[in-house]
Amino acid sequence: MIAASTGVKVMIATRPVDFRRGADGLAALVREQLRHDPFSGTIFVFRSKRADRLKILVWDGTGLVLLWKRLEQNAFRWPPISDGVMRLSASQLAALMDGLDWSRLHAQEVAQPSAAS
């Protein structure tokens, strides 16, 4: 598992994509259809039609990284299919990648401290 830092943006493309696409094809999809910058450091997650596979695309500062995962049993828990993207937290991404129900994870809102002691 690749751990994402807490502050990183994680975006899920909610519509299934053609899994024959490689890093360049997914970067073009991010730019043209999702209207985001694929080289911003944001983690982009894509689903297959069968919901048992995912691809993750991220720019690490030196190149595009493409991660592919297939669950051997069951399927990933995905948001409803629609146009556009949906934002997840780093914890929700970790749960999604482990095949868990990420929608049950909710971060507690913590007030920013007013002063350091």
Short mmCIF file of N, CA, C and O in Angstrom, two decimals:
data_model
loop_
_atom_site.label_atom_id
_atom_site.label_comp_id
_atom_site.label_asym_id
_atom_site.label_seq_id
_atom_site.Cartn_x
_atom_site.Cartn_y
_atom_site.Cartn_z
N MET A 1 0.84 -1.18 0.00
CA MET A 1 0.00 0.00 0.00
C MET A 1 0.88 1.24 0.00
O MET A 1 1.85 1.31 0.73
N ILE A 2 0.53 2.20 -0.80
CA ILE A 2 1.21 3.48 -0.83
C ILE A 2 0.46 4.40 0.11
O ILE A 2 -0.74 4.61 -0.05
N ALA A 3 1.16 4.95 1.08
CA ALA A 3 0.50 5.82 2.05
C ALA A 3 0.49 7.25 1.52
O ALA A 3 1.49 7.77 1.06
N ALA A 4 -0.68 7.88 1.58
CA ALA A 4 -0.83 9.27 1.17
C ALA A 4 -0.79 10.14 2.42
O ALA A 4 -1.37 9.79 3.44
N SER A 5 -0.11 11.27 2.34
CA SER A 5 -0.06 12.16 3.49
C SER A 5 -1.43 12.80 3.70
O SER A 5 -2.25 12.88 2.79
N THR A 6 -1.67 13.28 4.90
CA THR A 6 -2.97 13.79 5.28
C THR A 6 -3.43 14.96 4.41
O THR A 6 -4.60 15.05 4.08
N GLY A 7 -2.55 15.84 4.01
CA GLY A 7 -2.95 17.02 3.28
C GLY A 7 -3.10 16.86 1.78
O GLY A 7 -3.52 17.78 1.10
N VAL A 8 -2.78 15.69 1.24
CA VAL A 8 -2.82 15.50 -0.21
C VAL A 8 -4.27 15.39 -0.68
O VAL A 8 -5.13 14.87 0.00
N LYS A 9 -4.52 15.94 -1.88
CA LYS A 9 -5.85 15.82 -2.48
C LYS A 9 -5.98 14.46 -3.16
O LYS A 9 -5.07 14.03 -3.87
N VAL A 10 -7.12 13.81 -2.93
CA VAL A 10 -7.43 12.53 -3.57
C VAL A 10 -8.74 12.70 -4.31
O VAL A 10 -9.75 13.04 -3.70
N MET A 11 -8.72 12.49 -5.62
CA MET A 11 -9.91 12.65 -6.44
C MET A 11 -10.24 11.33 -7.11
O MET A 11 -9.36 10.68 -7.68
N ILE A 12 -11.53 10.94 -7.05
CA ILE A 12 -11.99 9.72 -7.70
C ILE A 12 -12.82 10.10 -8.92
O ILE A 12 -13.75 10.90 -8.81
N ALA A 13 -12.46 9.54 -10.07
CA ALA A 13 -13.30 9.68 -11.26
C ALA A 13 -14.47 8.72 -11.06
O ALA A 13 -14.26 7.52 -10.94
N THR A 14 -15.66 9.25 -10.99
CA THR A 14 -16.81 8.42 -10.63
C THR A 14 -17.33 7.56 -11.78
O THR A 14 -18.03 6.60 -11.54
N ARG A 15 -16.98 7.89 -13.00
CA ARG A 15 -17.40 7.08 -14.16
C ARG A 15 -16.29 6.08 -14.49
O ARG A 15 -15.12 6.43 -14.49
N PRO A 16 -16.64 4.81 -14.77
CA PRO A 16 -15.61 3.82 -15.15
C PRO A 16 -14.84 4.26 -16.40
O PRO A 16 -15.38 4.94 -17.26
N VAL A 17 -13.56 3.86 -16.45
CA VAL A 17 -12.72 4.21 -17.60
C VAL A 17 -12.25 2.93 -18.30
O VAL A 17 -12.30 1.83 -17.74
N ASP A 18 -11.79 3.09 -19.53
CA ASP A 18 -11.21 2.00 -20.30
C ASP A 18 -9.87 1.64 -19.66
O ASP A 18 -8.95 2.45 -19.62
N PHE A 19 -9.76 0.43 -19.14
CA PHE A 19 -8.56 0.03 -18.41
C PHE A 19 -7.38 -0.31 -19.31
O PHE A 19 -6.32 -0.68 -18.83
N ARG A 20 -7.54 -0.16 -20.62
CA ARG A 20 -6.40 -0.31 -21.51
C ARG A 20 -5.55 0.96 -21.52
O ARG A 20 -4.43 0.95 -22.00
N ARG A 21 -6.07 2.04 -20.97
CA ARG A 21 -5.32 3.31 -20.93
C ARG A 21 -4.13 3.19 -19.99
O ARG A 21 -4.23 2.63 -18.91
N GLY A 22 -3.04 3.81 -20.42
CA GLY A 22 -1.85 3.89 -19.58
C GLY A 22 -1.78 5.24 -18.89
O GLY A 22 -2.75 5.99 -18.85
N ALA A 23 -0.60 5.57 -18.38
CA ALA A 23 -0.41 6.81 -17.64
C ALA A 23 -0.71 8.04 -18.50
O ALA A 23 -1.40 8.96 -18.05
N ASP A 24 -0.22 8.06 -19.73
CA ASP A 24 -0.45 9.22 -20.60
C ASP A 24 -1.92 9.37 -20.95
O ASP A 24 -2.46 10.48 -20.97
N GLY A 25 -2.60 8.26 -21.24
CA GLY A 25 -4.02 8.31 -21.56
C GLY A 25 -4.86 8.78 -20.39
O GLY A 25 -5.81 9.55 -20.55
N LEU A 26 -4.52 8.34 -19.18
CA LEU A 26 -5.25 8.78 -17.99
C LEU A 26 -4.95 10.24 -17.68
O LEU A 26 -5.84 10.98 -17.26
N ALA A 27 -3.71 10.68 -17.91
CA ALA A 27 -3.37 12.09 -17.70
C ALA A 27 -4.17 12.97 -18.66
O ALA A 27 -4.67 14.04 -18.27
N ALA A 28 -4.32 12.52 -19.89
CA ALA A 28 -5.13 13.27 -20.86
C ALA A 28 -6.59 13.32 -20.42
O ALA A 28 -7.25 14.35 -20.54
N LEU A 29 -7.10 12.22 -19.90
CA LEU A 29 -8.47 12.17 -19.40
C LEU A 29 -8.66 13.15 -18.23
O LEU A 29 -9.66 13.86 -18.16
N VAL A 30 -7.69 13.20 -17.33
CA VAL A 30 -7.75 14.13 -16.20
C VAL A 30 -7.82 15.56 -16.71
O VAL A 30 -8.65 16.36 -16.26
N ARG A 31 -6.98 15.88 -17.67
CA ARG A 31 -6.92 17.25 -18.20
C ARG A 31 -8.18 17.62 -18.99
O ARG A 31 -8.76 18.67 -18.78
N GLU A 32 -8.59 16.75 -19.90
CA GLU A 32 -9.65 17.09 -20.84
C GLU A 32 -11.06 16.87 -20.30
O GLU A 32 -11.93 17.71 -20.50
N GLN A 33 -11.31 15.76 -19.62
CA GLN A 33 -12.67 15.46 -19.17
C GLN A 33 -12.94 15.89 -17.74
O GLN A 33 -14.02 16.35 -17.42
N LEU A 34 -11.93 15.71 -16.87
CA LEU A 34 -12.14 16.06 -15.46
C LEU A 34 -11.77 17.50 -15.15
O LEU A 34 -12.06 18.00 -14.08
N ARG A 35 -11.09 18.16 -16.08
CA ARG A 35 -10.70 19.56 -15.95
C ARG A 35 -9.82 19.84 -14.72
O ARG A 35 -10.00 20.79 -13.99
N HIS A 36 -8.84 18.93 -14.51
CA HIS A 36 -7.87 19.09 -13.43
C HIS A 36 -6.47 18.98 -14.03
O HIS A 36 -6.29 18.47 -15.14
N ASP A 37 -5.47 19.42 -13.28
CA ASP A 37 -4.08 19.34 -13.71
C ASP A 37 -3.49 18.01 -13.26
O ASP A 37 -3.36 17.78 -12.05
N PRO A 38 -3.15 17.10 -14.17
CA PRO A 38 -2.60 15.81 -13.76
C PRO A 38 -1.20 15.91 -13.15
O PRO A 38 -0.72 14.95 -12.56
N PHE A 39 -0.55 17.07 -13.27
CA PHE A 39 0.80 17.25 -12.75
C PHE A 39 0.82 18.11 -11.49
O PHE A 39 1.83 18.71 -11.15
N SER A 40 -0.29 18.16 -10.77
CA SER A 40 -0.41 18.99 -9.57
C SER A 40 -0.02 18.27 -8.29
O SER A 40 0.09 18.91 -7.25
N GLY A 41 0.18 16.96 -8.34
CA GLY A 41 0.45 16.19 -7.14
C GLY A 41 -0.80 15.58 -6.54
O GLY A 41 -0.73 14.82 -5.57
N THR A 42 -1.95 15.91 -7.11
CA THR A 42 -3.21 15.30 -6.68
C THR A 42 -3.22 13.83 -7.09
O THR A 42 -2.74 13.48 -8.16
N ILE A 43 -3.77 12.98 -6.24
CA ILE A 43 -3.90 11.55 -6.54
C ILE A 43 -5.24 11.35 -7.24
O ILE A 43 -6.28 11.74 -6.71
N PHE A 44 -5.21 10.76 -8.43
CA PHE A 44 -6.43 10.49 -9.20
C PHE A 44 -6.67 8.99 -9.21
O PHE A 44 -5.78 8.21 -9.55
N VAL A 45 -7.89 8.58 -8.84
CA VAL A 45 -8.26 7.18 -8.76
C VAL A 45 -9.31 6.89 -9.83
O VAL A 45 -10.28 7.64 -9.97
N PHE A 46 -9.12 5.79 -10.55
CA PHE A 46 -10.02 5.39 -11.62
C PHE A 46 -10.52 3.98 -11.36
O PHE A 46 -9.79 3.14 -10.85
N ARG A 47 -11.77 3.72 -11.76
CA ARG A 47 -12.38 2.42 -11.55
C ARG A 47 -12.61 1.71 -12.87
O ARG A 47 -12.76 2.33 -13.92
N SER A 48 -12.69 0.39 -12.81
CA SER A 48 -13.05 -0.41 -13.98
C SER A 48 -14.56 -0.63 -14.00
O SER A 48 -15.25 -0.36 -13.01
N LYS A 49 -15.06 -1.13 -15.11
CA LYS A 49 -16.50 -1.39 -15.21
C LYS A 49 -16.96 -2.45 -14.22
O LYS A 49 -18.04 -2.37 -13.66
N ARG A 50 -16.13 -3.46 -14.00
CA ARG A 50 -16.50 -4.55 -13.10
C ARG A 50 -16.34 -4.18 -11.63
O ARG A 50 -16.71 -4.96 -10.77
N ALA A 51 -15.73 -3.04 -11.33
CA ALA A 51 -15.54 -2.53 -9.97
C ALA A 51 -14.56 -3.36 -9.14
O ALA A 51 -14.40 -3.11 -7.96
N ASP A 52 -13.86 -4.30 -9.75
CA ASP A 52 -12.90 -5.11 -9.01
C ASP A 52 -11.46 -4.65 -9.22
O ASP A 52 -10.54 -5.20 -8.63
N ARG A 53 -11.28 -3.61 -10.04
CA ARG A 53 -9.94 -3.09 -10.32
C ARG A 53 -9.93 -1.58 -10.18
O ARG A 53 -10.94 -0.92 -10.40
N LEU A 54 -8.76 -1.05 -9.83
CA LEU A 54 -8.58 0.39 -9.79
C LEU A 54 -7.21 0.74 -10.32
O LEU A 54 -6.30 -0.08 -10.31
N LYS A 55 -7.09 1.97 -10.81
CA LYS A 55 -5.80 2.53 -11.21
C LYS A 55 -5.66 3.86 -10.50
O LYS A 55 -6.63 4.62 -10.38
N ILE A 56 -4.45 4.13 -10.04
CA ILE A 56 -4.14 5.39 -9.38
C ILE A 56 -3.05 6.08 -10.18
O ILE A 56 -2.04 5.46 -10.53
N LEU A 57 -3.26 7.35 -10.47
CA LEU A 57 -2.30 8.16 -11.21
C LEU A 57 -1.90 9.34 -10.35
O LEU A 57 -2.76 10.04 -9.80
N VAL A 58 -0.60 9.56 -10.23
CA VAL A 58 -0.11 10.71 -9.46
C VAL A 58 1.24 11.17 -10.04
O VAL A 58 2.03 10.36 -10.51
N TRP A 59 1.45 12.46 -10.03
CA TRP A 59 2.72 13.06 -10.41
C TRP A 59 3.53 13.20 -9.13
O TRP A 59 3.09 13.83 -8.18
N ASP A 60 4.72 12.60 -9.07
CA ASP A 60 5.53 12.66 -7.85
C ASP A 60 6.63 13.72 -7.89
O ASP A 60 7.48 13.78 -7.02
N GLY A 61 6.60 14.55 -8.91
CA GLY A 61 7.62 15.59 -9.04
C GLY A 61 8.69 15.24 -10.05
O GLY A 61 9.39 16.12 -10.56
N THR A 62 8.85 13.95 -10.35
CA THR A 62 9.85 13.53 -11.33
C THR A 62 9.23 12.76 -12.48
O THR A 62 9.86 12.58 -13.51
N GLY A 63 7.99 12.29 -12.30
CA GLY A 63 7.33 11.53 -13.35
C GLY A 63 5.95 11.08 -12.90
O GLY A 63 5.57 11.23 -11.74
N LEU A 64 5.20 10.54 -13.86
CA LEU A 64 3.88 10.01 -13.55
C LEU A 64 4.03 8.61 -12.96
O LEU A 64 4.78 7.78 -13.49
N VAL A 65 3.31 8.35 -11.89
CA VAL A 65 3.29 7.04 -11.25
C VAL A 65 1.91 6.44 -11.49
O VAL A 65 0.90 7.10 -11.26
N LEU A 66 1.88 5.21 -11.97
CA LEU A 66 0.62 4.52 -12.23
C LEU A 66 0.61 3.24 -11.40
O LEU A 66 1.49 2.39 -11.52
N LEU A 67 -0.40 3.11 -10.55
CA LEU A 67 -0.56 1.93 -9.71
C LEU A 67 -1.84 1.24 -10.13
O LEU A 67 -2.87 1.89 -10.35
N TRP A 68 -1.79 -0.08 -10.26
CA TRP A 68 -2.94 -0.89 -10.68
C TRP A 68 -3.18 -1.94 -9.62
O TRP A 68 -2.23 -2.58 -9.15
N LYS A 69 -4.44 -2.12 -9.22
CA LYS A 69 -4.75 -3.15 -8.23
C LYS A 69 -6.05 -3.84 -8.61
O LYS A 69 -7.00 -3.20 -9.04
N ARG A 70 -6.07 -5.18 -8.41
CA ARG A 70 -7.26 -5.98 -8.63
C ARG A 70 -7.53 -6.76 -7.35
O ARG A 70 -6.63 -7.37 -6.79
N LEU A 71 -8.77 -6.75 -6.91
CA LEU A 71 -9.15 -7.59 -5.77
C LEU A 71 -9.43 -9.00 -6.28
O LEU A 71 -10.11 -9.17 -7.30
N GLU A 72 -8.92 -9.98 -5.62
CA GLU A 72 -9.11 -11.36 -6.03
C GLU A 72 -10.52 -11.85 -5.72
O GLU A 72 -11.06 -12.70 -6.42
N GLN A 73 -11.10 -11.34 -4.66
CA GLN A 73 -12.47 -11.68 -4.30
C GLN A 73 -13.21 -10.38 -4.02
O GLN A 73 -12.62 -9.41 -3.56
N ASN A 74 -14.49 -10.36 -4.31
CA ASN A 74 -15.33 -9.18 -4.08
C ASN A 74 -15.00 -8.05 -5.04
O ASN A 74 -14.35 -8.24 -6.05
N ALA A 75 -15.44 -6.85 -4.68
CA ALA A 75 -15.21 -5.67 -5.50
C ALA A 75 -14.97 -4.48 -4.59
O ALA A 75 -15.30 -4.51 -3.40
N PHE A 76 -14.36 -3.45 -5.15
CA PHE A 76 -14.15 -2.23 -4.38
C PHE A 76 -15.49 -1.54 -4.15
O PHE A 76 -16.42 -1.67 -4.94
N ARG A 77 -15.59 -0.79 -3.08
CA ARG A 77 -16.79 0.01 -2.79
C ARG A 77 -16.60 1.35 -3.46
O ARG A 77 -15.69 2.10 -3.12
N TRP A 78 -17.43 1.66 -4.47
CA TRP A 78 -17.29 2.88 -5.25
C TRP A 78 -18.46 3.82 -5.00
O TRP A 78 -19.56 3.37 -4.68
N PRO A 79 -18.25 5.12 -5.20
CA PRO A 79 -19.39 6.04 -5.15
C PRO A 79 -20.31 5.78 -6.34
O PRO A 79 -19.91 5.11 -7.30
N PRO A 80 -21.54 6.29 -6.30
CA PRO A 80 -22.45 6.10 -7.44
C PRO A 80 -21.83 6.65 -8.74
O PRO A 80 -21.12 7.65 -8.71
N ILE A 81 -22.12 6.00 -9.85
CA ILE A 81 -21.60 6.43 -11.15
C ILE A 81 -22.29 7.73 -11.56
O ILE A 81 -23.51 7.82 -11.57
N SER A 82 -21.48 8.73 -11.86
CA SER A 82 -21.98 10.02 -12.33
C SER A 82 -20.84 10.69 -13.09
O SER A 82 -19.74 10.17 -13.14
N ASP A 83 -21.10 11.86 -13.65
CA ASP A 83 -20.03 12.61 -14.31
C ASP A 83 -19.23 13.36 -13.26
O ASP A 83 -19.77 13.79 -12.24
N GLY A 84 -17.95 13.53 -13.53
CA GLY A 84 -17.12 14.34 -12.65
C GLY A 84 -16.26 13.53 -11.70
O GLY A 84 -15.99 12.36 -11.91
N VAL A 85 -15.85 14.20 -10.63
CA VAL A 85 -14.96 13.60 -9.64
C VAL A 85 -15.54 13.80 -8.24
O VAL A 85 -16.41 14.64 -8.02
N MET A 86 -15.00 13.03 -7.32
CA MET A 86 -15.39 13.11 -5.92
C MET A 86 -14.11 13.12 -5.10
O MET A 86 -13.16 12.42 -5.43
N ARG A 87 -14.07 13.91 -4.06
CA ARG A 87 -12.87 14.02 -3.24
C ARG A 87 -12.95 13.05 -2.06
O ARG A 87 -14.00 12.90 -1.44
N LEU A 88 -11.82 12.40 -1.77
CA LEU A 88 -11.68 11.52 -0.62
C LEU A 88 -10.54 12.00 0.26
O LEU A 88 -9.63 12.70 -0.21
N SER A 89 -10.53 11.59 1.51
CA SER A 89 -9.41 11.86 2.40
C SER A 89 -8.37 10.75 2.22
O SER A 89 -8.65 9.71 1.61
N ALA A 90 -7.18 10.96 2.75
CA ALA A 90 -6.12 9.95 2.66
C ALA A 90 -6.55 8.67 3.38
O ALA A 90 -6.27 7.56 2.91
N SER A 91 -7.27 8.79 4.48
CA SER A 91 -7.75 7.61 5.22
C SER A 91 -8.78 6.84 4.40
O SER A 91 -8.78 5.60 4.39
N GLN A 92 -9.67 7.56 3.74
CA GLN A 92 -10.67 6.91 2.91
C GLN A 92 -10.02 6.19 1.73
O GLN A 92 -10.44 5.11 1.34
N LEU A 93 -8.97 6.79 1.14
CA LEU A 93 -8.23 6.13 0.06
C LEU A 93 -7.61 4.83 0.56
O LEU A 93 -7.69 3.80 -0.13
N ALA A 94 -7.02 4.85 1.74
CA ALA A 94 -6.41 3.64 2.30
C ALA A 94 -7.47 2.55 2.49
O ALA A 94 -7.23 1.38 2.17
N ALA A 95 -8.64 2.92 2.98
CA ALA A 95 -9.72 1.94 3.16
C ALA A 95 -10.19 1.41 1.81
O ALA A 95 -10.40 0.20 1.66
N LEU A 96 -10.35 2.28 0.83
CA LEU A 96 -10.76 1.86 -0.51
C LEU A 96 -9.78 0.84 -1.07
O LEU A 96 -10.17 -0.21 -1.58
N MET A 97 -8.50 1.13 -0.97
CA MET A 97 -7.47 0.23 -1.51
C MET A 97 -7.45 -1.11 -0.81
O MET A 97 -7.07 -2.12 -1.40
N ASP A 98 -7.85 -1.14 0.46
CA ASP A 98 -7.90 -2.40 1.21
C ASP A 98 -9.20 -3.16 0.97
O ASP A 98 -9.42 -4.21 1.55
N GLY A 99 -10.09 -2.60 0.13
CA GLY A 99 -11.34 -3.26 -0.16
C GLY A 99 -12.40 -3.03 0.90
O GLY A 99 -13.41 -3.73 0.94
N LEU A 100 -12.20 -2.05 1.78
CA LEU A 100 -13.15 -1.75 2.85
C LEU A 100 -14.17 -0.71 2.41
O LEU A 100 -14.00 -0.05 1.39
N ASP A 101 -15.20 -0.53 3.19
CA ASP A 101 -16.22 0.47 2.90
C ASP A 101 -15.73 1.83 3.39
O ASP A 101 -15.92 2.19 4.54
N TRP A 102 -15.09 2.58 2.51
CA TRP A 102 -14.50 3.87 2.85
C TRP A 102 -15.56 4.89 3.24
O TRP A 102 -15.27 5.86 3.95
N SER A 103 -16.82 4.71 2.80
CA SER A 103 -17.86 5.70 3.08
C SER A 103 -18.24 5.75 4.55
O SER A 103 -18.89 6.68 5.00
N ARG A 104 -17.80 4.77 5.33
CA ARG A 104 -18.09 4.76 6.76
C ARG A 104 -17.04 5.52 7.57
O ARG A 104 -17.20 5.69 8.77
N LEU A 105 -15.97 5.96 6.91
CA LEU A 105 -14.92 6.72 7.60
C LEU A 105 -15.20 8.21 7.47
O LEU A 105 -15.38 8.72 6.37
N HIS A 106 -15.23 8.89 8.58
CA HIS A 106 -15.43 10.33 8.59
C HIS A 106 -14.42 10.95 9.55
O HIS A 106 -14.33 10.54 10.71
N ALA A 107 -13.69 11.90 9.06
CA ALA A 107 -12.68 12.57 9.88
C ALA A 107 -13.35 13.50 10.89
O ALA A 107 -14.34 14.16 10.57
N GLN A 108 -12.82 13.51 12.09
CA GLN A 108 -13.32 14.43 13.09
C GLN A 108 -12.79 15.82 12.77
O GLN A 108 -11.64 15.99 12.38
N GLU A 109 -13.66 16.80 12.91
CA GLU A 109 -13.21 18.17 12.70
C GLU A 109 -12.55 18.67 13.97
O GLU A 109 -13.13 18.62 15.04
N VAL A 110 -11.31 19.11 13.81
CA VAL A 110 -10.54 19.60 14.94
C VAL A 110 -10.29 21.09 14.74
O VAL A 110 -9.82 21.50 13.68
N ALA A 111 -10.63 21.86 15.75
CA ALA A 111 -10.41 23.32 15.65
C ALA A 111 -8.92 23.61 15.63
O ALA A 111 -8.13 23.00 16.35
N GLN A 112 -8.53 24.56 14.79
CA GLN A 112 -7.13 24.96 14.70
C GLN A 112 -6.77 25.70 15.97
O GLN A 112 -7.50 26.58 16.44
N PRO A 113 -5.61 25.38 16.59
CA PRO A 113 -5.23 26.07 17.82
C PRO A 113 -5.00 27.56 17.56
O PRO A 113 -4.53 27.96 16.50
N SER A 114 -5.36 28.37 18.55
CA SER A 114 -5.20 29.80 18.40
C SER A 114 -3.79 30.27 18.75
O SER A 114 -3.33 31.28 18.25
N ALA A 115 -3.13 29.56 19.62
CA ALA A 115 -1.77 29.94 20.02
C ALA A 115 -1.00 28.70 20.46
O ALA A 115 -1.58 27.75 20.96
N ALA A 116 0.30 28.74 20.29
CA ALA A 116 1.14 27.64 20.75
C ALA A 116 1.62 27.96 22.16
O ALA A 116 1.91 29.10 22.49
N SER A 117 1.70 26.92 23.00
CA SER A 117 2.14 27.17 24.38
C SER A 117 3.61 26.95 24.55
O SER A 117 4.31 26.46 23.79
#
